[in-house]
Short mmCIF file of C-alpha atoms and ligand atoms in Angstrom, two decimals:
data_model
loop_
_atom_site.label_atom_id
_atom_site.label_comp_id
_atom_site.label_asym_id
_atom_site.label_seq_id
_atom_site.Cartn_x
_atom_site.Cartn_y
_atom_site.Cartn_z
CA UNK A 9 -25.91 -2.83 23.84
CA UNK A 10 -29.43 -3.27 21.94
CA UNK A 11 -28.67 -6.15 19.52
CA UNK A 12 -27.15 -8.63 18.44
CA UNK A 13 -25.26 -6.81 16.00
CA UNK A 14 -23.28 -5.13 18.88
CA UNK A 15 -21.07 -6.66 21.66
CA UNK A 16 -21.21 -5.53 25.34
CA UNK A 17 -17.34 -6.60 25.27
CA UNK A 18 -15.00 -3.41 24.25
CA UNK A 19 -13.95 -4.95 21.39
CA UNK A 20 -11.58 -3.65 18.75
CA UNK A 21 -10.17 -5.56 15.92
CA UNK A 22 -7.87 -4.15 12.92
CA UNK A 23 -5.83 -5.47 10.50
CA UNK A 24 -4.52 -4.35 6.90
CA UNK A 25 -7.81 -6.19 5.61
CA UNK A 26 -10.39 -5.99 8.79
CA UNK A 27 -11.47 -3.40 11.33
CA UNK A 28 -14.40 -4.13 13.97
CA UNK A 29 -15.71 -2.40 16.48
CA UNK A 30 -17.78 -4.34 19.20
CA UNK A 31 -19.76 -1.13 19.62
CA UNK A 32 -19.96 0.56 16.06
CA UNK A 33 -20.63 -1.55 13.21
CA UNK A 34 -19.46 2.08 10.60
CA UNK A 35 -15.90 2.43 11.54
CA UNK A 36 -15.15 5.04 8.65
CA UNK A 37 -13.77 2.05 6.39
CA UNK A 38 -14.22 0.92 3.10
CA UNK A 39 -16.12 -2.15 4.19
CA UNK A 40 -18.81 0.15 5.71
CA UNK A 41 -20.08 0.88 1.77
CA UNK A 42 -21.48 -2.60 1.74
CA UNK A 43 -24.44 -1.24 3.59
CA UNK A 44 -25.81 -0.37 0.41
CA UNK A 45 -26.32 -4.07 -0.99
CA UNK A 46 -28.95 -4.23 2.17
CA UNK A 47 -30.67 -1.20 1.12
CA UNK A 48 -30.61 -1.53 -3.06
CA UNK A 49 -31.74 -5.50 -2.38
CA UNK A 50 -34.01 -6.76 -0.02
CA UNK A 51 -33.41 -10.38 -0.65
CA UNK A 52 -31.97 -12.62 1.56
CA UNK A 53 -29.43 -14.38 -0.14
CA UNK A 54 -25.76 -12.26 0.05
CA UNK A 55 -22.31 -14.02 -1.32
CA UNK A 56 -19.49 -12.09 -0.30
CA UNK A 57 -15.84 -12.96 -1.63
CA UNK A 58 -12.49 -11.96 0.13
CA UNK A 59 -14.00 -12.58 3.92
CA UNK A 60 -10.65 -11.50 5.39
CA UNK A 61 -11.76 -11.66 9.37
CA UNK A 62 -15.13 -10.54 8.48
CA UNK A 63 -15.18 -6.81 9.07
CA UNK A 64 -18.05 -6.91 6.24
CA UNK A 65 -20.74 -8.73 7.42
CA UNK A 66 -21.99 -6.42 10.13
CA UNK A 67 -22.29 -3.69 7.42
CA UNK A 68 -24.26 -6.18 5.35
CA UNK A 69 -26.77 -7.31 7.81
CA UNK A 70 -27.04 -3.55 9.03
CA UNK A 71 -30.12 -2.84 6.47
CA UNK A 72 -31.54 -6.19 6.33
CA UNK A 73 -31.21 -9.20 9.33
CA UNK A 74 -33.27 -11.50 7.80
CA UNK A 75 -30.35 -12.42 5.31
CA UNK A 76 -28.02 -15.39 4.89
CA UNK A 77 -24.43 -15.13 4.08
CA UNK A 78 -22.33 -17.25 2.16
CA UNK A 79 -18.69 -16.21 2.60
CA UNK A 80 -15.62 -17.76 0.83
CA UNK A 81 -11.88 -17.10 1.64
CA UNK A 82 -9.10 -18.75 0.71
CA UNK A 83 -6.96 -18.40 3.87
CA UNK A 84 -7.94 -21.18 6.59
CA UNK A 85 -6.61 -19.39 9.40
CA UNK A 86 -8.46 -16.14 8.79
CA UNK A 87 -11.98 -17.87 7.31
CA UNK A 88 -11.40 -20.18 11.09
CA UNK A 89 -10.24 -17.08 13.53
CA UNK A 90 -13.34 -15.12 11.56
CA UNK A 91 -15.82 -17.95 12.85
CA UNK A 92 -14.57 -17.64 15.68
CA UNK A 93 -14.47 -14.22 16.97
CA UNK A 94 -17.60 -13.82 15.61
CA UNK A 95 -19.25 -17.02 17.94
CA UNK A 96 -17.54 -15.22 20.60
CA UNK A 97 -17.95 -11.13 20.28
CA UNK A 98 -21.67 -11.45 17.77
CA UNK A 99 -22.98 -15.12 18.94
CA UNK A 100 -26.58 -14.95 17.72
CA UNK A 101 -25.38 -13.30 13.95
CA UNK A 102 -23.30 -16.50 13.36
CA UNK A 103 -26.29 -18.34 12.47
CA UNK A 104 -26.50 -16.27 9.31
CA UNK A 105 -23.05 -16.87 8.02
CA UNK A 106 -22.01 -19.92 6.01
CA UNK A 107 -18.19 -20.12 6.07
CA UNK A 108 -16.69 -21.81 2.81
CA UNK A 109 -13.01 -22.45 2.72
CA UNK A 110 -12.05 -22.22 -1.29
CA UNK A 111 -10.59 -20.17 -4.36
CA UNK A 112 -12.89 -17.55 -5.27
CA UNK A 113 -11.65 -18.21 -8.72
CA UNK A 114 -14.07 -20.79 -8.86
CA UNK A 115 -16.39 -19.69 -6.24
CA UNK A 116 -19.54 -21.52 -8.46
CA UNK A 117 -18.20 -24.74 -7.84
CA UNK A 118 -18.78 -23.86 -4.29
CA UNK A 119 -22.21 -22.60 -4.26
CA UNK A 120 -25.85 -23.57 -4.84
CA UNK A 121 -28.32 -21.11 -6.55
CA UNK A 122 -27.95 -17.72 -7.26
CA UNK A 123 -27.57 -14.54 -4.80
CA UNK A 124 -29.67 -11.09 -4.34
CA UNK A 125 -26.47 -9.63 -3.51
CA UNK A 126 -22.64 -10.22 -4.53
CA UNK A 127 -19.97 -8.83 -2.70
CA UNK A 128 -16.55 -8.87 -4.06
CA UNK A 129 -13.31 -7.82 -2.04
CA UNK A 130 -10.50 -9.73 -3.22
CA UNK A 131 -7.36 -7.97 -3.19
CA UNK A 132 -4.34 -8.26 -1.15
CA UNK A 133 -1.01 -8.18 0.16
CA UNK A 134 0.13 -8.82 -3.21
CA UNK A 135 -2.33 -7.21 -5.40
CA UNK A 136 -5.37 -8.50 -7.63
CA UNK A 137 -5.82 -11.97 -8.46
CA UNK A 138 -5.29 -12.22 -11.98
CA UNK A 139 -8.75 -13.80 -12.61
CA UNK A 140 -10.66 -10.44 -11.81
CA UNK A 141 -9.06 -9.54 -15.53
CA UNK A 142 -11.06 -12.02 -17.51
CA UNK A 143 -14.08 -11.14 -18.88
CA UNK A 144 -15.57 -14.65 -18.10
CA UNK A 145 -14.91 -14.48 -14.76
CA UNK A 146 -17.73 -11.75 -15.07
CA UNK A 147 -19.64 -13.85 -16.78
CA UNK A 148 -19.81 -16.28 -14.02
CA UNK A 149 -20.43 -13.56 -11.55
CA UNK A 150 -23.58 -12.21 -13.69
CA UNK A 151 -25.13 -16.00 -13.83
CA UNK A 152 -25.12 -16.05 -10.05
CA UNK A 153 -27.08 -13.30 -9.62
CA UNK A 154 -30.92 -12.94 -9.49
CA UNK A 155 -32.34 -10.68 -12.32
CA UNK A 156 -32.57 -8.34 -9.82
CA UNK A 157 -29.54 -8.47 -7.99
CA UNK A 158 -26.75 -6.33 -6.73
CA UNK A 159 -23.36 -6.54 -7.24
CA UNK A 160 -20.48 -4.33 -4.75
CA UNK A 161 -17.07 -4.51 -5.47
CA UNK A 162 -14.17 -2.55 -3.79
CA UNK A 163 -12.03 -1.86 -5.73
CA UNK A 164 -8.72 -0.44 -4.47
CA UNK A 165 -5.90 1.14 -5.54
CA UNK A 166 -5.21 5.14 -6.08
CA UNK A 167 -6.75 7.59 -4.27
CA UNK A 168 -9.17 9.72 -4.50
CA UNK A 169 -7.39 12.83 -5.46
CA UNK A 170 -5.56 10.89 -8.75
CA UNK A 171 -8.17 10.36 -10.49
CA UNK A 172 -8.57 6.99 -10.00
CA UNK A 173 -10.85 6.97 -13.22
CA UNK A 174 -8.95 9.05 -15.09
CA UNK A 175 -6.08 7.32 -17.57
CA UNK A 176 -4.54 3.71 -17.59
CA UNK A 177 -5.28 2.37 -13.87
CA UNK A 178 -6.30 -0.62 -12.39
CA UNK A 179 -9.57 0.78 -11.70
CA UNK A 180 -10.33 0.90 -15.26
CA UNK A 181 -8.66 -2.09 -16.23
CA UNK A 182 -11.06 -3.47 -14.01
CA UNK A 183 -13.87 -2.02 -15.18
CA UNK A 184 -13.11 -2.66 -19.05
CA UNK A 185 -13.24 -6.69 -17.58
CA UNK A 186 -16.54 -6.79 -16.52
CA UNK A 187 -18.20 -4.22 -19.23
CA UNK A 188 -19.06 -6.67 -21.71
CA UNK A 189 -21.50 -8.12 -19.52
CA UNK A 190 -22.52 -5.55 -17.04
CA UNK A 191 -23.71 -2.37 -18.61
CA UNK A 192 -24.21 0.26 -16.33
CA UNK A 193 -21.61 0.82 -13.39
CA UNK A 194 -22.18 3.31 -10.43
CA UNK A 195 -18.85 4.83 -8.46
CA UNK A 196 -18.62 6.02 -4.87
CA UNK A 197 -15.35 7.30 -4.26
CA UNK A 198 -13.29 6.14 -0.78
CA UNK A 199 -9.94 7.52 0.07
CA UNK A 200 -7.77 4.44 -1.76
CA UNK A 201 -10.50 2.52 -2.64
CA UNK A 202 -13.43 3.35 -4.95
CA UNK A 203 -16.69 1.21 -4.80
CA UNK A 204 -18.70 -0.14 -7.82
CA UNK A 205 -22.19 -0.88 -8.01
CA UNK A 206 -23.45 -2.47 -11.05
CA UNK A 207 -27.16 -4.59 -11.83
CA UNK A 208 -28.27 -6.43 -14.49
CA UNK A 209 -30.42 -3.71 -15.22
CA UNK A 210 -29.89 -0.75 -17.20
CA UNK A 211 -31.67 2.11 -15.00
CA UNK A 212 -30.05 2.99 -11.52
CA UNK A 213 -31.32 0.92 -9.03
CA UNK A 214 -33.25 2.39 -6.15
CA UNK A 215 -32.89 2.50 -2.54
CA UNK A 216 -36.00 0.97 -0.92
CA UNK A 217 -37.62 2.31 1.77
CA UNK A 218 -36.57 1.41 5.43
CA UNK A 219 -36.95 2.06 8.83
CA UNK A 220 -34.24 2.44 11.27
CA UNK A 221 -35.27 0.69 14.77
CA UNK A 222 -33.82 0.41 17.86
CA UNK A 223 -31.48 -2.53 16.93
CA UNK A 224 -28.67 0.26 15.75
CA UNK A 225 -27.01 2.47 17.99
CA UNK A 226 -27.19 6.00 17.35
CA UNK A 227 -23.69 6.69 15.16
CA UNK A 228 -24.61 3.53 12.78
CA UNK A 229 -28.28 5.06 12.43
CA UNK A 230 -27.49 8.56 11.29
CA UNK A 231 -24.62 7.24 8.86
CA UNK A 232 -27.38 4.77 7.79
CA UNK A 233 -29.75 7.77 6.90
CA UNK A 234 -27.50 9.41 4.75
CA UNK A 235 -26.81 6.66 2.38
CA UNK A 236 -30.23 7.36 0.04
CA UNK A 237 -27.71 10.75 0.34
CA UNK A 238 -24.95 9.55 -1.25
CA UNK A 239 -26.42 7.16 -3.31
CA UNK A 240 -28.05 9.77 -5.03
CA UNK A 241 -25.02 11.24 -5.93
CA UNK A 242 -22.89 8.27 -7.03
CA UNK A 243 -21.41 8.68 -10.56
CA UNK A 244 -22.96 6.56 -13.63
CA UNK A 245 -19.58 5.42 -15.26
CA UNK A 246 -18.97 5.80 -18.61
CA UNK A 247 -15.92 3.15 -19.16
CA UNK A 248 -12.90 4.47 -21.45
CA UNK A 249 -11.93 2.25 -24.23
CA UNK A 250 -8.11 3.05 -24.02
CA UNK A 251 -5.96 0.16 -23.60
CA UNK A 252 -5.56 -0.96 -20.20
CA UNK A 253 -4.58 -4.49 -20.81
CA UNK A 254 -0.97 -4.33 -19.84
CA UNK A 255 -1.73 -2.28 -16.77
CA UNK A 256 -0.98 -4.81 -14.03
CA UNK A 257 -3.33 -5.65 -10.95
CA UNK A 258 0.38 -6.36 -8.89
CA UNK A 259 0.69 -3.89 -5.42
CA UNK A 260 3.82 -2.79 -6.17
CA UNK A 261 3.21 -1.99 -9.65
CA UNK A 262 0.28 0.04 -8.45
CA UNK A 263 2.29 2.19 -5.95
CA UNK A 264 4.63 2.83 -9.05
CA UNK A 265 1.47 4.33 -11.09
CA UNK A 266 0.44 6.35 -7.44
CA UNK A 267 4.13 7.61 -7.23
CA UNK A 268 4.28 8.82 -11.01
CA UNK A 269 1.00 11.01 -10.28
CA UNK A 270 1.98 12.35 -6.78
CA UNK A 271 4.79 14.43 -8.59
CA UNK A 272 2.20 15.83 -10.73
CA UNK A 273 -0.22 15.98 -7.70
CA UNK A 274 2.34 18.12 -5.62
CA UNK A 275 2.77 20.09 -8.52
CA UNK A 276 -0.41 21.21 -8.72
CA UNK A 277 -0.78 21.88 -5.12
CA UNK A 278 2.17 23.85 -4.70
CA UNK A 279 0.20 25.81 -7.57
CA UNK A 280 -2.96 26.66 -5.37
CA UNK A 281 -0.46 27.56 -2.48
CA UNK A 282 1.14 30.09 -4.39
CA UNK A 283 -2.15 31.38 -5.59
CA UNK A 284 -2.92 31.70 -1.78
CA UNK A 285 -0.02 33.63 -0.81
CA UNK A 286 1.75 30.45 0.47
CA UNK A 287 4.88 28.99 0.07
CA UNK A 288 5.88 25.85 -2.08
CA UNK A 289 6.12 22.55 0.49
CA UNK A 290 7.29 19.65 -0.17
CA UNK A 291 6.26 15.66 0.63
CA UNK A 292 7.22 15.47 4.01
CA UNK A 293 5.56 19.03 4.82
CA UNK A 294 2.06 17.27 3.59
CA UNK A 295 1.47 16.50 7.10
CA UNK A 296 1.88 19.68 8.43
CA UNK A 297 -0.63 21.45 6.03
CA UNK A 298 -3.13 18.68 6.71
CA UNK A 299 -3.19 19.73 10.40
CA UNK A 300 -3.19 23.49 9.16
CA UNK A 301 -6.42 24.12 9.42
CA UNK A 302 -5.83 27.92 7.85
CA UNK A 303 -3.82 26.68 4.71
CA UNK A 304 -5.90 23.79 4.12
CA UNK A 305 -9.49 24.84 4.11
CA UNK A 306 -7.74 27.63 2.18
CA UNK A 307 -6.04 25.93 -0.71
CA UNK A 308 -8.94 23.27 -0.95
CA UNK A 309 -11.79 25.95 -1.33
CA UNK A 310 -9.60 27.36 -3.70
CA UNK A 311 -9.07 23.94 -5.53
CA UNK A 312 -12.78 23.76 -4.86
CA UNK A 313 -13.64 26.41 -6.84
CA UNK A 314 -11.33 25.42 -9.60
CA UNK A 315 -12.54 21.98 -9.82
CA UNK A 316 -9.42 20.30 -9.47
CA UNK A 317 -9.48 16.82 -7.84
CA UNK A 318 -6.40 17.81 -6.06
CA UNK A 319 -9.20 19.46 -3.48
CA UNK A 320 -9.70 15.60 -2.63
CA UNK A 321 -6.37 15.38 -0.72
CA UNK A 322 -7.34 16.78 2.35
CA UNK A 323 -10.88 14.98 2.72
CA UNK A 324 -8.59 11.94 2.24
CA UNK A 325 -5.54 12.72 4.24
CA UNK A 326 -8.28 13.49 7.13
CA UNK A 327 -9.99 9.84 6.92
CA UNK A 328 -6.03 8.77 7.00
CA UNK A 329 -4.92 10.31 9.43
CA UNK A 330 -8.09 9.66 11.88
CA UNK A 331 -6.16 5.94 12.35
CA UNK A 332 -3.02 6.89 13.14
CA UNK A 333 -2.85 10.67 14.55
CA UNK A 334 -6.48 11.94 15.03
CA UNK A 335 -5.25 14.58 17.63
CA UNK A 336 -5.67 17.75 16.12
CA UNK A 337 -8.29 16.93 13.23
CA UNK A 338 -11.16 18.26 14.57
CA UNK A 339 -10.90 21.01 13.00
CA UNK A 340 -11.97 19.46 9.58
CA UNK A 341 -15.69 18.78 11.31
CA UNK A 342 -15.34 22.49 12.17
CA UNK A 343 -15.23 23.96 9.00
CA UNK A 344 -18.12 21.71 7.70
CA UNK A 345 -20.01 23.23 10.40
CA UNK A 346 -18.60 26.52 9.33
CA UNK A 347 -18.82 26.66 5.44
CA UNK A 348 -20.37 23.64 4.53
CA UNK A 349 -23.04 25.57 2.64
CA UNK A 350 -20.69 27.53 0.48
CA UNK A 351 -18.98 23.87 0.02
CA UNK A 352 -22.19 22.53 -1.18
CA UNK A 353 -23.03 25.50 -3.50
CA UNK A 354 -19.49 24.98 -5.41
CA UNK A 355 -20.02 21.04 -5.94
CA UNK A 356 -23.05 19.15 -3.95
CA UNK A 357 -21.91 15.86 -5.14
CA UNK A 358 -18.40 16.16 -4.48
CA UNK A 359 -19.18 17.54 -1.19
CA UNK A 360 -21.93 14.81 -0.35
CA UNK A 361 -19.80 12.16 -1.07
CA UNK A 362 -15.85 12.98 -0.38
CA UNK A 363 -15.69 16.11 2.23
CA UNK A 364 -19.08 15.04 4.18
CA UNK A 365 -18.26 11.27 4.06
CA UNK A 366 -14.79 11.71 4.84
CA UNK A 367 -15.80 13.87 7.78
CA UNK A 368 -18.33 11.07 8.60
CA UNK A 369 -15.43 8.19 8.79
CA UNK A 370 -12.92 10.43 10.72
CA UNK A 371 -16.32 10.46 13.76
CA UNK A 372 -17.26 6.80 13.03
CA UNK A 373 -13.25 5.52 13.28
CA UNK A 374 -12.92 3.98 16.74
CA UNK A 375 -9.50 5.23 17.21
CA UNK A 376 -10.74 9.57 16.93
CA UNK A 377 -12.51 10.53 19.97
CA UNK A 378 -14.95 12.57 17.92
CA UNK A 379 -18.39 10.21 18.14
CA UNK A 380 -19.71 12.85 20.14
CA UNK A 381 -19.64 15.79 17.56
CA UNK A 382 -22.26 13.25 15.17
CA UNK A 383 -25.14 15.01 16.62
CA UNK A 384 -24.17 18.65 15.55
CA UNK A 385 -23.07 17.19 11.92
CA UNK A 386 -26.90 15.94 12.37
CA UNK A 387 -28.36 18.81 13.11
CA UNK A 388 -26.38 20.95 10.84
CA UNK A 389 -27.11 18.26 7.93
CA UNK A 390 -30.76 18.66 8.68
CA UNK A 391 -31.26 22.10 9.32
CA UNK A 392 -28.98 23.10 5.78
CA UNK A 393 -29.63 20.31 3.30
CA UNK A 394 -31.86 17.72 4.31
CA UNK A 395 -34.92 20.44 4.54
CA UNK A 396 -34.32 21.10 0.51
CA UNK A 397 -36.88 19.54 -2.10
CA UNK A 398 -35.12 17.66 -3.96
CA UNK A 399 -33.37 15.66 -1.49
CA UNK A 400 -36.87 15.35 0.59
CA UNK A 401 -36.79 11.15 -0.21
CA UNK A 402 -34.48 10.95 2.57
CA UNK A 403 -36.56 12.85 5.31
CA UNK A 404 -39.28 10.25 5.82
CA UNK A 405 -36.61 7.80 7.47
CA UNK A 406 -37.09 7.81 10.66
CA UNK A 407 -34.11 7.79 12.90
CA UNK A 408 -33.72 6.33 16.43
CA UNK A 409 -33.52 9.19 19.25
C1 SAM B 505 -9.33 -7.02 1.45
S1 SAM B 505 -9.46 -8.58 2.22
C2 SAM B 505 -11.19 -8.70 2.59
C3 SAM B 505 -11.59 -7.86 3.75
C4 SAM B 505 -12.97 -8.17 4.26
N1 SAM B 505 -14.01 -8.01 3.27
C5 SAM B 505 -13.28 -7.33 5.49
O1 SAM B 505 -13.93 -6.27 5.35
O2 SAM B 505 -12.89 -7.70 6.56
C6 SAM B 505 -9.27 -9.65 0.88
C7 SAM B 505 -9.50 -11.11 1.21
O3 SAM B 505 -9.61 -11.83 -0.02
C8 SAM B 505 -9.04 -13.11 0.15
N2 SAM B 505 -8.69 -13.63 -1.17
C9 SAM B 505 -7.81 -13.12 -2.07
N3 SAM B 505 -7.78 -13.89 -3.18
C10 SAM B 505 -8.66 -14.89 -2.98
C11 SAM B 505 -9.11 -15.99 -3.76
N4 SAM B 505 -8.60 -16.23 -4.97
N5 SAM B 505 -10.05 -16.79 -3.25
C12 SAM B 505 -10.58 -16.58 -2.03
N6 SAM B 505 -10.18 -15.57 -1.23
C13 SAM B 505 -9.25 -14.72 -1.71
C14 SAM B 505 -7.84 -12.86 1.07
O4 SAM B 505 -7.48 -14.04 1.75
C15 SAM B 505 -8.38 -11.77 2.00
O5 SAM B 505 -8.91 -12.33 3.17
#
């Protein structure tokens, strides 16, 4: 392929923490949101913590080549096997990557200068580390970066449709760390994770203009385009001042706070089923109405319309499922096609960035065989919003053919 951001070897890499894709660099993951440090910075110094095996870095050298990365990790044997698949599958992007082996904790002990963008992606098998709590860590974080500078975080823990920003969660216990010294916090919702994207600065920052060449394959360039999209619809946070202090940052204690709202989640679908003329299901039906094309584009319209955020559960369960069992999904870039301008007209932003994007990761994932329907989402996505006014900043990228 073109450059050296891709690999001519078929290359496929995934873990709990990492997926790669020698010939994709979006692979309808978290880690693909870091894209937008390239395109809200153009500077050319990036620190990203929590390397894991480096599924990252592609998506932050996507917007901008001419950067350097400084990653830390913790774990020798991922920070070495990273190095090394990436001198073997991306040889010539190695020579932007600085490897440091230490405890993020600390990670300005490690460093020299400060960064135009900081990534942060530090959780685990085991949770949060507990230093993401402090406010001083933030404080730390905020001297690091240039007056200008970007800061990502992914943030993970409940999805999507439970409000992850709603009540005592880790999410906001999170936030309420870092508020004291970053003021103004922007949220893109991603299945289990949600990102944040704070400055120094007080107004939103801006995407600058850029050009798409012929580095990046097709896929990664139309995904590319459409973040000035969803950037424009990302969510200025206002932070709650409830007290999240003894809300804990552990896994398991996080899957106790998802389990809690399920019940009431359920609750409420079984609601919009009835409404529908369905009947009740329970948890191990889910699955069955996901691939139900009928019910589901029923009862989420419906929830739609209501705006309940229990209409996130299928955009959700899609970008799920597309890892495990993507057999039988298509039908979810169908009804896009179909009545994704009603969808828009009953909530552009949630259907920008949650049905669209989720439809977007279930084409990009490696495992789905459904690369090939990116063109008509293209097309369609041209042809029904991109031609609007007010989203005209977008048209005069200029996409590869
Ligand atoms: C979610 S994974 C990162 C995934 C990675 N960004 C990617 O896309 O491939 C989290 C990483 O953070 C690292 N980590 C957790 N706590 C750390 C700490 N205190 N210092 C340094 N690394 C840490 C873990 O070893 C793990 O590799």
């Amino acid at each position: 392929m073109k450059s050296a951001l891709y690999s001519h070897k078929d290359f496929l890499f995934n873990t709990t923490e990492t997926l790669i894709a020698g010939d994709r660099i979006f692979v309808g993951n978290q880690q693909d949101e870091f894209a937008l440090g390239g395109l809200l910075n153009k500077g050319d110094r990036i620190l990203l913590l929590g390397l894991g095996y480096g599924g990252s870095l592609r998506s932050l050298l996507i917007g901008n080549q001419n950067v350097e990365i400084t990653a830390i990790d913790y774990n020798l044997n991922s920070l070495n096997a990273c190095k090394l698949l990436m001198d073997d599958i991306f040889p010539t992007l190695n020579s932007k990557i600085r490897y440091i082996h230490g405890n993020a904790a600390h990670f300005s002990d490690l460093i020299d200068g400060k960064f135009d963008v900081i990534c942060i992606d530090l959780y685990n098998s085991t949770g949060y580390p507990e230093f993401v709590f402090n406010h001083a860590y933030w404080e730390m974080v905020f001297e690091s970066l240039h007056d200008t500078g970007i800061l990502l975080i992914n943030s993970w823990g409940l999805p999507t449709h439970l409000s992850p920003l709603k009540g005592k969660t880790v999410h906001i216990r999170l936030l309420q760390s870092l508020s004291n010294t970053f003021k103004s916090v922007y949220a893109l919702p991603y299945r289990r994770c949600t990102t944040f994207i704070l400055s120094k600065k007080l107004v939103k920052p801006k995407i600058n203009n850029f050009k798409i060449t012929n580095n990046v394959c097709e896929l990664d360039g139309i995904i590319l385009n459409l973040f000035p999209l969803r950037w424009s619809h990302a969510d200025l946070i206002t932070i709650p001042s409830i007290d999240c202090s003894l809300v804990s940052g552990e896994q398991n204690k996080i899957y106790s706070e998802l389990e809690l709202r399920w019940e009431v989640f359920l609750k409420n679908l079984n609601s919009a089923l009835k409404e529908c003329g369905y009947k009740k299901i329970e948890n191990n039906e889910l699955k069955q109405f996901v691939y139900d094309p009928i019910r589901a584009t029923e009862v989420t319209e419906l929830l739609l319309l209501q705006s309940k955020p229990e209409a996130f559960f299928i955009p959700v369960a899609i970008g799920t499922y597309a890892f495990y069992d993507s057999a039988g999904l298509e039908w979810y870039i169908n009804w896009i096609l179909t009545r994704g301008e009603k969808l828009i007209r009953l909530n552009e932003k949630w259907f920008i960035n949650i049905i669209l994007w989720q439809c977007l990761a279930l084409m990009t994932n490696p495992f789905t065989k459904c690369s090939n329907r990116i063109n008509d989402i293209d097309f369609w996505l041209r042809n029904k919003l991109l031609n609007e006014d007010k989203l005209k900043n977008t048209r005069h990228l200029t996409r590869i053919k």
